[in-house]
Structure formats: C-alpha cells, structure tokens
Amino acid sequence: MNLSSLRTIAKNTMRLSDEAERDPLRFFCPTAVQLAFLKDTNKIVMLRGGNQIGKTLVGSVETVYRLLGKHPFKKVPPPPIEAWIICHSWEQSKIIMCKFHEYVPKHELHPDVEFVDGKGYRATGAPVVRFKNGSVLRFKTTNQAGGNRGTIGLASGSVDWILLDEPPPANIFGEILGRTTRTKGSIGITMTPVGVPVDYLKKLVEDGVISEHVGKLTVENTWPIGLKSPMMSQEEID
Ligand SMILES: Nc1ncnc2c1ncn2[C@@H]1O[C@H](COP(=O)(O)OP(=O)(O)OP(=O)(O)O)[C@@H](O)[C@H]1O
Ligand SMILES: [Mg+2]
C-alpha cells in the first residue's frame, strides 16, 4: 500500500471517529429486544430483563430521540419537550447520566450544559440538561424526598416523557402517571425486578396497561443487529 492510500485511510478513520464522538446515535445498532422497545408506540412501555442486556442504554437512547423530536422508529411529539429520568439513588443517576451523555449528539446541547466524566452533569440542585431546541431533561431520584413516603418533587408540572430505570414504589408510580396525563405523555420502564415489590406492575402488564418486552440474558439479546459478534459469548453468560 502506498503512502497516499495510507493517508486517505488515516484521514477517513479520523473523520469517522470525530463523527462518532459528535453524533454517536448514528452508529447505534440495537439488539432485537432493544429494537422492539424502540418501536413500541404504547403509552407505557417496559423492558424487563436480565442484567447487562442494555436496558439502561436503550432507555437513554429513546430519551435522546424524544428530546430531539426525531425518532427513527416512530412518530414522537415535536420539541421542545420536558423529560425526566428517574432512578432510585444519585449513585444510580450518575451512571445513567454518563450513559446518556455518551449517546447524546453534543452539538444539540445548550452551550451552558457542563458534563464531568464519571460524575455527570454539573448542577447546583437536581441536574438539568437543556437542548438548543428548548427541550429539557431533568434527573430525579425516588429517594430524594423520603422514599416510599415522599414524592418526586413538584419543580415542574407536566412531563412528556419519563424514563424509570428501576421500578419505583407504587405511590410514586401513581404520581408519575399523573404527570403525563395532561401532556398525553409516555413512560418507559427499564428494569431487572430483583428484590423489589413489583406486584402492581405485574398487574398493569396483565391488564394490558403496560406493554412489556422481556429480554433474558442470552447471546441473541446481547447481539446488536447487523454486527458480526455479540456483546457477550455463551461462555461469558454462563
Ligand atoms: N446495542 C448496543 N450496542 C453496543 N453496546 C451496547 C448495546 N446495548 C448495550 N450495550 C453495552 O452493554 C453494556 C450493558 O448495557 P446497560 O448498562 O445498558 O445494560 P443494563 O441491562 O442496564 O445492565 P444492568 O442490568 O447492570 O442495569 C454497556 O456497556 C452498554 O454500553
Ligand atoms: Mg441498567
């Protein structure tokens, strides 16, 4: 190979790497179960599954599509929208902020947004991420106001999209549902139901209120469509 072809390859590789940094969503390939979640047009959609099948990631990706008002798999309301991501604790919230930031197109963020690697979005109170199109994302926790007895705070009334990265207590779920009534908003739930009471969610799935997708930890469920290999081999899963 001559020097000029090498230069071209190097230049193109750098361009791709810059583009992946700028707009990582363009390079996202969902697994089959992630795709089913992304395509679902029901009001409340749940992805229940094993550890590490990409639940939090697909929830973050869905949130990005909705904040931008551009979704490759379904019609979503035009921006600006108000979105919330609700986790149990701030520790969990940091993890999801990092995952969210990895996939958000950086040029769509409002210039005031500051992200710190490993820590999340810089804020004086609860982290708020503003977009140039006017959309706003707030990170909230269910334990911030006293767990089961508390509420998730009244900072803002109606919400268009809420992602729950763990099942919340039933009373908080009721409040969350209420927040999306006026906006005809949608809710995504991504969770592994271990060690938490989820009977009320089970009932809502049985009653057809929640549209459920189940992703067991299998090679297929860790294999992004179109890629040559899965994220986990059978040995790793075993
Ligand atoms: N479609 C995908 N393409 C590339 N990487 C992916 C994809 N889905 C998930 N991953 C990667 O797999 C790992 C696990 O993803 P994630 O944390 O979202 O899983 P999870 O189901 O939420 O895990 P946990 O059960 O620990 O909460 C992460 O490193 C994530 O970036
Ligand atoms: Mg997770």
PDB file of C-alpha atoms and ligand atoms in Angstrom:
ATOM      1  CA  MET A   1       0.000   0.000   0.000  1.00  0.00           C
ATOM      2  CA  ASN A   2       1.432   3.405  -0.916  1.00  0.00           C
ATOM      3  CA  LEU A   3       1.720   6.427   1.325  1.00  0.00           C
ATOM      4  CA  SER A   4      -1.127   8.293  -0.296  1.00  0.00           C
ATOM      5  CA  SER A   5      -3.641   5.432   0.322  1.00  0.00           C
ATOM      6  CA  LEU A   6      -2.448   5.204   3.912  1.00  0.00           C
ATOM      7  CA  ARG A   7      -3.040   8.931   4.335  1.00  0.00           C
ATOM      8  CA  THR A   8      -6.549   8.588   2.898  1.00  0.00           C
ATOM      9  CA  ILE A   9      -7.341   5.715   5.273  1.00  0.00           C
ATOM     10  CA  ALA A  10      -5.979   7.681   8.253  1.00  0.00           C
ATOM     11  CA  LYS A  11      -7.974  10.760   7.256  1.00  0.00           C
ATOM     12  CA  ASN A  12     -11.212   8.786   6.826  1.00  0.00           C
ATOM     13  CA  THR A  13     -10.696   6.935  10.100  1.00  0.00           C
ATOM     14  CA  MET A  14     -10.228  10.225  11.932  1.00  0.00           C
ATOM     15  CA  ARG A  15     -13.320  11.675  10.255  1.00  0.00           C
ATOM     16  CA  LEU A  16     -15.388   8.664  11.338  1.00  0.00           C
ATOM     17  CA  SER A  17     -14.024   8.870  14.857  1.00  0.00           C
ATOM     18  CA  ASP A  18     -14.879  12.603  15.041  1.00  0.00           C
ATOM     19  CA  GLU A  19     -18.348  11.903  13.698  1.00  0.00           C
ATOM     20  CA  ALA A  20     -18.885   9.085  16.239  1.00  0.00           C
ATOM     21  CA  GLU A  21     -17.863  11.493  19.006  1.00  0.00           C
ATOM     22  CA  ARG A  22     -20.142  14.256  17.684  1.00  0.00           C
ATOM     23  CA  ASP A  23     -23.187  12.151  16.886  1.00  0.00           C
ATOM     24  CA  PRO A  24     -22.876   8.664  18.431  1.00  0.00           C
ATOM     25  CA  LEU A  25     -26.541   7.875  17.808  1.00  0.00           C
ATOM     26  CA  ARG A  26     -25.841   7.485  14.104  1.00  0.00           C
ATOM     27  CA  PHE A  27     -23.706   4.459  14.935  1.00  0.00           C
ATOM     28  CA  PHE A  28     -26.098   2.829  17.418  1.00  0.00           C
ATOM     29  CA  CYS A  29     -27.253  -0.659  16.365  1.00  0.00           C
ATOM     30  CA  PRO A  30     -29.969  -2.043  18.675  1.00  0.00           C
ATOM     31  CA  THR A  31     -30.406  -5.687  19.581  1.00  0.00           C
ATOM     32  CA  ALA A  32     -33.736  -7.318  18.611  1.00  0.00           C
ATOM     33  CA  VAL A  33     -35.301  -6.712  22.026  1.00  0.00           C
ATOM     34  CA  GLN A  34     -33.996  -3.118  22.141  1.00  0.00           C
ATOM     35  CA  LEU A  35     -35.490  -2.546  18.694  1.00  0.00           C
ATOM     36  CA  ALA A  36     -38.870  -3.906  19.827  1.00  0.00           C
ATOM     37  CA  PHE A  37     -38.770  -1.463  22.770  1.00  0.00           C
ATOM     38  CA  LEU A  38     -37.853   1.463  20.498  1.00  0.00           C
ATOM     39  CA  LYS A  39     -40.623   0.637  18.010  1.00  0.00           C
ATOM     40  CA  ASP A  40     -43.366   0.295  20.612  1.00  0.00           C
ATOM     41  CA  THR A  41     -45.919   3.117  20.357  1.00  0.00           C
ATOM     42  CA  ASN A  42     -47.878   2.331  23.546  1.00  0.00           C
ATOM     43  CA  LYS A  43     -48.134   4.917  26.321  1.00  0.00           C
ATOM     44  CA  ILE A  44     -46.248   2.795  28.861  1.00  0.00           C
ATOM     45  CA  VAL A  45     -43.545   0.501  27.546  1.00  0.00           C
ATOM     46  CA  MET A  46     -41.435  -1.754  29.707  1.00  0.00           C
ATOM     47  CA  LEU A  47     -38.221  -3.660  29.027  1.00  0.00           C
ATOM     48  CA  ARG A  48     -37.808  -6.249  31.739  1.00  0.00           C
ATOM     49  CA  GLY A  49     -34.776  -8.429  31.624  1.00  0.00           C
ATOM     50  CA  GLY A  50     -31.551  -9.884  32.833  1.00  0.00           C
ATOM     51  CA  ASN A  51     -28.511  -7.914  33.862  1.00  0.00           C
ATOM     52  CA  GLN A  52     -26.400  -6.257  31.200  1.00  0.00           C
ATOM     53  CA  ILE A  53     -28.717  -6.716  28.215  1.00  0.00           C
ATOM     54  CA  GLY A  54     -28.645  -2.987  27.510  1.00  0.00           C
ATOM     55  CA  LYS A  55     -31.793  -1.826  29.314  1.00  0.00           C
ATOM     56  CA  THR A  56     -30.386   1.450  30.610  1.00  0.00           C
ATOM     57  CA  LEU A  57     -28.718   2.161  27.302  1.00  0.00           C
ATOM     58  CA  VAL A  58     -31.859   1.712  25.204  1.00  0.00           C
ATOM     59  CA  GLY A  59     -33.830   3.801  27.704  1.00  0.00           C
ATOM     60  CA  SER A  60     -31.236   6.569  27.309  1.00  0.00           C
ATOM     61  CA  VAL A  61     -31.330   6.314  23.513  1.00  0.00           C
ATOM     62  CA  GLU A  62     -35.148   6.533  23.486  1.00  0.00           C
ATOM     63  CA  THR A  63     -34.870   9.603  25.728  1.00  0.00           C
ATOM     64  CA  VAL A  64     -32.401  11.276  23.350  1.00  0.00           C
ATOM     65  CA  TYR A  65     -34.652  10.604  20.319  1.00  0.00           C
ATOM     66  CA  ARG A  66     -37.603  12.119  22.155  1.00  0.00           C
ATOM     67  CA  LEU A  67     -35.730  15.205  23.379  1.00  0.00           C
ATOM     68  CA  LEU A  68     -34.640  15.869  19.808  1.00  0.00           C
ATOM     69  CA  GLY A  69     -38.127  15.118  18.492  1.00  0.00           C
ATOM     70  CA  LYS A  70     -36.542  12.867  15.867  1.00  0.00           C
ATOM     71  CA  HIS A  71     -37.165   9.158  16.262  1.00  0.00           C
ATOM     72  CA  PRO A  72     -36.105   6.678  13.572  1.00  0.00           C
ATOM     73  CA  PHE A  73     -38.769   4.120  14.501  1.00  0.00           C
ATOM     74  CA  LYS A  74     -41.941   6.034  15.400  1.00  0.00           C
ATOM     75  CA  LYS A  75     -43.689   9.386  15.447  1.00  0.00           C
ATOM     76  CA  VAL A  76     -42.910  11.431  18.563  1.00  0.00           C
ATOM     77  CA  PRO A  77     -44.161  14.861  19.671  1.00  0.00           C
ATOM     78  CA  PRO A  78     -42.274  17.840  18.234  1.00  0.00           C
ATOM     79  CA  PRO A  79     -39.761  19.615  20.520  1.00  0.00           C
ATOM     80  CA  PRO A  80     -39.493  21.342  22.893  1.00  0.00           C
ATOM     81  CA  ILE A  81     -40.440  18.644  25.388  1.00  0.00           C
ATOM     82  CA  GLU A  82     -39.964  18.120  29.122  1.00  0.00           C
ATOM     83  CA  ALA A  83     -38.414  14.745  30.002  1.00  0.00           C
ATOM     84  CA  TRP A  84     -37.434  13.114  33.286  1.00  0.00           C
ATOM     85  CA  ILE A  85     -35.137  10.210  34.050  1.00  0.00           C
ATOM     86  CA  ILE A  86     -35.936   8.768  37.449  1.00  0.00           C
ATOM     87  CA  CYS A  87     -33.611   6.423  39.330  1.00  0.00           C
ATOM     88  CA  HIS A  88     -33.559   5.178  42.877  1.00  0.00           C
ATOM     89  CA  SER A  89     -30.436   6.982  44.060  1.00  0.00           C
ATOM     90  CA  TRP A  90     -27.981   9.676  42.980  1.00  0.00           C
ATOM     91  CA  GLU A  91     -25.317   6.992  42.637  1.00  0.00           C
ATOM     92  CA  GLN A  92     -27.519   5.248  40.035  1.00  0.00           C
ATOM     93  CA  SER A  93     -28.335   8.592  38.494  1.00  0.00           C
ATOM     94  CA  LYS A  94     -24.634   9.281  37.854  1.00  0.00           C
ATOM     95  CA  ILE A  95     -24.304   6.004  35.944  1.00  0.00           C
ATOM     96  CA  ILE A  96     -27.260   6.805  33.719  1.00  0.00           C
ATOM     97  CA  MET A  97     -26.090  10.402  33.162  1.00  0.00           C
ATOM     98  CA  CYS A  98     -22.800   9.054  31.824  1.00  0.00           C
ATOM     99  CA  LYS A  99     -24.609   6.576  29.574  1.00  0.00           C
ATOM    100  CA  PHE A 100     -26.980   9.284  28.346  1.00  0.00           C
ATOM    101  CA  HIS A 101     -24.121  11.675  27.646  1.00  0.00           C
ATOM    102  CA  GLU A 102     -22.223   9.029  25.701  1.00  0.00           C
ATOM    103  CA  TYR A 103     -25.060   8.890  23.146  1.00  0.00           C
ATOM    104  CA  VAL A 104     -26.360  12.443  23.031  1.00  0.00           C
ATOM    105  CA  PRO A 105     -25.321  14.445  19.934  1.00  0.00           C
ATOM    106  CA  LYS A 106     -23.131  17.053  21.655  1.00  0.00           C
ATOM    107  CA  HIS A 107     -23.931  19.800  19.137  1.00  0.00           C
ATOM    108  CA  GLU A 108     -27.639  19.612  20.108  1.00  0.00           C
ATOM    109  CA  LEU A 109     -26.910  20.534  23.743  1.00  0.00           C
ATOM    110  CA  HIS A 110     -27.347  24.097  25.002  1.00  0.00           C
ATOM    111  CA  PRO A 111     -23.909  25.725  25.366  1.00  0.00           C
ATOM    112  CA  ASP A 112     -24.478  26.109  29.144  1.00  0.00           C
ATOM    113  CA  VAL A 113     -24.548  22.324  29.697  1.00  0.00           C
ATOM    114  CA  GLU A 114     -21.451  21.090  31.505  1.00  0.00           C
ATOM    115  CA  PHE A 115     -20.612  17.409  31.788  1.00  0.00           C
ATOM    116  CA  VAL A 116     -17.909  15.976  34.016  1.00  0.00           C
ATOM    117  CA  ASP A 117     -16.577  12.498  33.159  1.00  0.00           C
ATOM    118  CA  GLY A 118     -17.578   9.901  35.744  1.00  0.00           C
ATOM    119  CA  LYS A 119     -19.651  12.443  37.689  1.00  0.00           C
ATOM    120  CA  GLY A 120     -22.415  13.561  35.366  1.00  0.00           C
ATOM    121  CA  TYR A 121     -23.987  16.929  34.636  1.00  0.00           C
ATOM    122  CA  ARG A 122     -22.853  19.861  36.716  1.00  0.00           C
ATOM    123  CA  ALA A 123     -25.704  21.485  38.630  1.00  0.00           C
ATOM    124  CA  THR A 124     -26.454  23.235  41.869  1.00  0.00           C
ATOM    125  CA  GLY A 125     -29.605  21.191  42.531  1.00  0.00           C
ATOM    126  CA  ALA A 126     -31.036  18.305  40.539  1.00  0.00           C
ATOM    127  CA  PRO A 127     -29.223  18.031  37.204  1.00  0.00           C
ATOM    128  CA  VAL A 128     -30.999  19.661  34.277  1.00  0.00           C
ATOM    129  CA  VAL A 129     -29.889  19.206  30.679  1.00  0.00           C
ATOM    130  CA  ARG A 130     -31.073  21.843  28.229  1.00  0.00           C
ATOM    131  CA  PHE A 131     -31.096  21.471  24.481  1.00  0.00           C
ATOM    132  CA  LYS A 132     -30.764  24.104  21.784  1.00  0.00           C
ATOM    133  CA  ASN A 133     -34.281  23.206  20.595  1.00  0.00           C
ATOM    134  CA  GLY A 134     -35.713  24.128  24.009  1.00  0.00           C
ATOM    135  CA  SER A 135     -36.217  20.567  25.283  1.00  0.00           C
ATOM    136  CA  VAL A 136     -35.282  19.955  28.901  1.00  0.00           C
ATOM    137  CA  LEU A 137     -34.256  16.756  30.680  1.00  0.00           C
ATOM    138  CA  ARG A 138     -34.272  16.504  34.476  1.00  0.00           C
ATOM    139  CA  PHE A 139     -32.697  13.727  36.509  1.00  0.00           C
ATOM    140  CA  LYS A 140     -34.633  12.794  39.625  1.00  0.00           C
ATOM    141  CA  THR A 141     -34.447  10.136  42.306  1.00  0.00           C
ATOM    142  CA  THR A 142     -37.259   8.368  44.126  1.00  0.00           C
ATOM    143  CA  ASN A 143     -35.414   8.526  47.452  1.00  0.00           C
ATOM    144  CA  GLN A 144     -34.786  12.281  47.257  1.00  0.00           C
ATOM    145  CA  ALA A 145     -37.911  13.054  49.252  1.00  0.00           C
ATOM    146  CA  GLY A 146     -38.103  10.210  51.690  1.00  0.00           C
ATOM    147  CA  GLY A 147     -38.531   7.045  49.601  1.00  0.00           C
ATOM    148  CA  ASN A 148     -41.920   5.390  49.917  1.00  0.00           C
ATOM    149  CA  ARG A 149     -43.462   8.267  51.793  1.00  0.00           C
ATOM    150  CA  GLY A 150     -42.102  11.009  49.583  1.00  0.00           C
ATOM    151  CA  THR A 151     -42.945  12.389  46.222  1.00  0.00           C
ATOM    152  CA  ILE A 152     -40.622  13.206  43.356  1.00  0.00           C
ATOM    153  CA  GLY A 153     -40.843  16.930  43.856  1.00  0.00           C
ATOM    154  CA  LEU A 154     -43.111  19.488  42.301  1.00  0.00           C
ATOM    155  CA  ALA A 155     -40.461  21.521  40.465  1.00  0.00           C
ATOM    156  CA  SER A 156     -42.265  21.150  37.199  1.00  0.00           C
ATOM    157  CA  GLY A 157     -45.841  20.172  36.419  1.00  0.00           C
ATOM    158  CA  SER A 158     -46.439  18.177  33.299  1.00  0.00           C
ATOM    159  CA  VAL A 159     -43.981  15.922  31.602  1.00  0.00           C
ATOM    160  CA  ASP A 160     -43.925  14.497  28.060  1.00  0.00           C
ATOM    161  CA  TRP A 161     -41.549  11.568  28.599  1.00  0.00           C
ATOM    162  CA  ILE A 162     -40.468   9.792  31.772  1.00  0.00           C
ATOM    163  CA  LEU A 163     -37.895   7.014  31.938  1.00  0.00           C
ATOM    164  CA  LEU A 164     -37.830   4.869  35.061  1.00  0.00           C
ATOM    165  CA  ASP A 165     -34.607   2.919  35.255  1.00  0.00           C
ATOM    166  CA  GLU A 166     -35.871   0.863  38.197  1.00  0.00           C
ATOM    167  CA  PRO A 167     -39.369   0.060  39.395  1.00  0.00           C
ATOM    168  CA  PRO A 168     -40.497   2.835  41.758  1.00  0.00           C
ATOM    169  CA  PRO A 169     -42.768   2.382  44.792  1.00  0.00           C
ATOM    170  CA  ALA A 170     -46.439   2.090  43.722  1.00  0.00           C
ATOM    171  CA  ASN A 171     -47.451   5.515  45.118  1.00  0.00           C
ATOM    172  CA  ILE A 172     -44.683   7.254  43.183  1.00  0.00           C
ATOM    173  CA  PHE A 173     -45.700   5.404  40.028  1.00  0.00           C
ATOM    174  CA  GLY A 174     -49.201   6.828  40.509  1.00  0.00           C
ATOM    175  CA  GLU A 175     -47.740  10.329  40.737  1.00  0.00           C
ATOM    176  CA  ILE A 176     -45.616   9.760  37.645  1.00  0.00           C
ATOM    177  CA  LEU A 177     -48.641   8.597  35.699  1.00  0.00           C
ATOM    178  CA  GLY A 178     -50.480  11.762  36.757  1.00  0.00           C
ATOM    179  CA  ARG A 179     -47.665  13.945  35.437  1.00  0.00           C
ATOM    180  CA  THR A 180     -48.182  12.613  31.920  1.00  0.00           C
ATOM    181  CA  THR A 181     -51.969  12.919  31.779  1.00  0.00           C
ATOM    182  CA  ARG A 182     -52.316  16.470  30.503  1.00  0.00           C
ATOM    183  CA  THR A 183     -49.465  16.142  28.014  1.00  0.00           C
ATOM    184  CA  LYS A 184     -50.634  12.681  26.870  1.00  0.00           C
ATOM    185  CA  GLY A 185     -47.026  11.828  27.632  1.00  0.00           C
ATOM    186  CA  SER A 186     -45.316   8.444  27.567  1.00  0.00           C
ATOM    187  CA  ILE A 187     -43.408   6.379  30.092  1.00  0.00           C
ATOM    188  CA  GLY A 188     -40.566   3.903  29.644  1.00  0.00           C
ATOM    189  CA  ILE A 189     -39.594   1.394  32.314  1.00  0.00           C
ATOM    190  CA  THR A 190     -36.315  -0.499  32.106  1.00  0.00           C
ATOM    191  CA  MET A 191     -35.671  -2.900  34.948  1.00  0.00           C
ATOM    192  CA  THR A 192     -34.484  -6.154  36.441  1.00  0.00           C
ATOM    193  CA  PRO A 193     -37.146  -6.994  39.017  1.00  0.00           C
ATOM    194  CA  VAL A 194     -34.938  -8.430  41.745  1.00  0.00           C
ATOM    195  CA  GLY A 195     -35.513  -7.705  45.419  1.00  0.00           C
ATOM    196  CA  VAL A 196     -38.210  -5.064  44.889  1.00  0.00           C
ATOM    197  CA  PRO A 197     -42.005  -5.316  45.133  1.00  0.00           C
ATOM    198  CA  VAL A 198     -43.382  -5.166  41.594  1.00  0.00           C
ATOM    199  CA  ASP A 199     -46.804  -6.800  42.001  1.00  0.00           C
ATOM    200  CA  TYR A 200     -48.580  -3.604  40.967  1.00  0.00           C
ATOM    201  CA  LEU A 201     -46.546  -3.506  37.724  1.00  0.00           C
ATOM    202  CA  LYS A 202     -47.272  -7.185  37.052  1.00  0.00           C
ATOM    203  CA  LYS A 203     -50.974  -6.432  37.399  1.00  0.00           C
ATOM    204  CA  LEU A 204     -50.709  -3.478  34.977  1.00  0.00           C
ATOM    205  CA  VAL A 205     -48.960  -5.733  32.438  1.00  0.00           C
ATOM    206  CA  GLU A 206     -51.696  -8.391  32.841  1.00  0.00           C
ATOM    207  CA  ASP A 207     -54.367  -5.721  32.408  1.00  0.00           C
ATOM    208  CA  GLY A 208     -52.720  -4.543  29.188  1.00  0.00           C
ATOM    209  CA  VAL A 209     -51.906  -1.082  30.586  1.00  0.00           C
ATOM    210  CA  ILE A 210     -48.159  -1.659  30.242  1.00  0.00           C
ATOM    211  CA  SER A 211     -46.700  -3.095  27.049  1.00  0.00           C
ATOM    212  CA  GLU A 212     -43.951  -5.450  28.148  1.00  0.00           C
ATOM    213  CA  HIS A 213     -40.834  -6.740  26.376  1.00  0.00           C
ATOM    214  CA  VAL A 214     -38.806  -9.432  28.060  1.00  0.00           C
ATOM    215  CA  GLY A 215     -35.100  -9.795  27.431  1.00  0.00           C
ATOM    216  CA  LYS A 216     -33.462 -12.766  29.118  1.00  0.00           C
ATOM    217  CA  LEU A 217     -29.681 -12.727  29.242  1.00  0.00           C
ATOM    218  CA  THR A 218     -28.984 -14.738  26.062  1.00  0.00           C
ATOM    219  CA  VAL A 219     -26.428 -14.335  23.274  1.00  0.00           C
ATOM    220  CA  GLU A 220     -29.220 -13.119  20.946  1.00  0.00           C
ATOM    221  CA  ASN A 221     -30.252 -10.399  23.364  1.00  0.00           C
ATOM    222  CA  THR A 222     -26.712  -9.026  23.504  1.00  0.00           C
ATOM    223  CA  TRP A 223     -26.204  -9.104  19.729  1.00  0.00           C
ATOM    224  CA  PRO A 224     -26.745  -5.733  18.010  1.00  0.00           C
ATOM    225  CA  ILE A 225     -28.491  -6.351  14.665  1.00  0.00           C
ATOM    226  CA  GLY A 226     -26.045  -6.162  11.776  1.00  0.00           C
ATOM    227  CA  LEU A 227     -22.885  -6.550  13.862  1.00  0.00           C
ATOM    228  CA  LYS A 228     -20.517  -9.507  13.383  1.00  0.00           C
ATOM    229  CA  SER A 229     -20.426 -10.596  17.012  1.00  0.00           C
ATOM    230  CA  PRO A 230     -22.473 -10.319  20.199  1.00  0.00           C
ATOM    231  CA  MET A 231     -21.503  -8.203  23.215  1.00  0.00           C
ATOM    232  CA  MET A 232     -21.353 -11.423  25.281  1.00  0.00           C
ATOM    233  CA  SER A 233     -20.494 -15.001  24.353  1.00  0.00           C
ATOM    234  CA  GLN A 234     -22.325 -18.040  25.772  1.00  0.00           C
ATOM    235  CA  GLU A 235     -19.282 -18.747  27.993  1.00  0.00           C
ATOM    236  CA  GLU A 236     -19.403 -15.238  29.442  1.00  0.00           C
ATOM    237  CA  ILE A 237     -23.136 -15.556  30.072  1.00  0.00           C
ATOM    238  CA  ASP A 238     -22.654 -18.984  31.732  1.00  0.00           C
TER     239      ASP A 238
HETATM  240  N1  LIG B   1     -26.958  -2.079  21.220  1.00  0.00           N
HETATM  241  C1  LIG B   1     -25.798  -1.945  21.858  1.00  0.00           C
HETATM  242  N2  LIG B   1     -24.655  -1.674  21.169  1.00  0.00           N
HETATM  243  C2  LIG B   1     -23.467  -1.559  21.810  1.00  0.00           C
HETATM  244  N3  LIG B   1     -23.298  -1.664  23.147  1.00  0.00           N
HETATM  245  C3  LIG B   1     -24.388  -1.931  23.873  1.00  0.00           C
HETATM  246  C4  LIG B   1     -25.696  -2.077  23.281  1.00  0.00           C
HETATM  247  N4  LIG B   1     -26.580  -2.346  24.279  1.00  0.00           N
HETATM  248  C5  LIG B   1     -25.869  -2.339  25.414  1.00  0.00           C
HETATM  249  N5  LIG B   1     -24.564  -2.098  25.197  1.00  0.00           N
HETATM  250  C6  LIG B   1     -23.490  -2.065  26.200  1.00  0.00           C
HETATM  251  O1  LIG B   1     -23.678  -3.160  27.082  1.00  0.00           O
HETATM  252  C7  LIG B   1     -23.373  -2.801  28.419  1.00  0.00           C
HETATM  253  C8  LIG B   1     -24.588  -3.030  29.305  1.00  0.00           C
HETATM  254  O2  LIG B   1     -25.583  -2.074  28.966  1.00  0.00           O
HETATM  255  P1  LIG B   1     -26.552  -1.450  30.073  1.00  0.00           P
HETATM  256  O3  LIG B   1     -25.785  -0.947  31.219  1.00  0.00           O
HETATM  257  O4  LIG B   1     -27.471  -0.546  29.362  1.00  0.00           O
HETATM  258  O5  LIG B   1     -27.309  -2.779  30.499  1.00  0.00           O
HETATM  259  P2  LIG B   1     -28.373  -2.960  31.644  1.00  0.00           P
HETATM  260  O6  LIG B   1     -29.303  -4.029  31.165  1.00  0.00           O
HETATM  261  O7  LIG B   1     -28.962  -1.681  32.037  1.00  0.00           O
HETATM  262  O8  LIG B   1     -27.441  -3.524  32.816  1.00  0.00           O
HETATM  263  P3  LIG B   1     -27.784  -3.628  34.385  1.00  0.00           P
HETATM  264  O9  LIG B   1     -28.576  -4.895  34.496  1.00  0.00           O
HETATM  265  O10 LIG B   1     -26.432  -3.737  35.008  1.00  0.00           O
HETATM  266  O11 LIG B   1     -28.556  -2.422  34.791  1.00  0.00           O
HETATM  267  C9  LIG B   1     -22.930  -1.345  28.377  1.00  0.00           C
HETATM  268  O12 LIG B   1     -21.535  -1.293  28.297  1.00  0.00           O
HETATM  269  C10 LIG B   1     -23.572  -0.825  27.100  1.00  0.00           C
HETATM  270  O13 LIG B   1     -22.875   0.271  26.554  1.00  0.00           O
HETATM  271 MG    MG B   2     -29.106  -0.702  33.933  1.00  0.00          MG
END
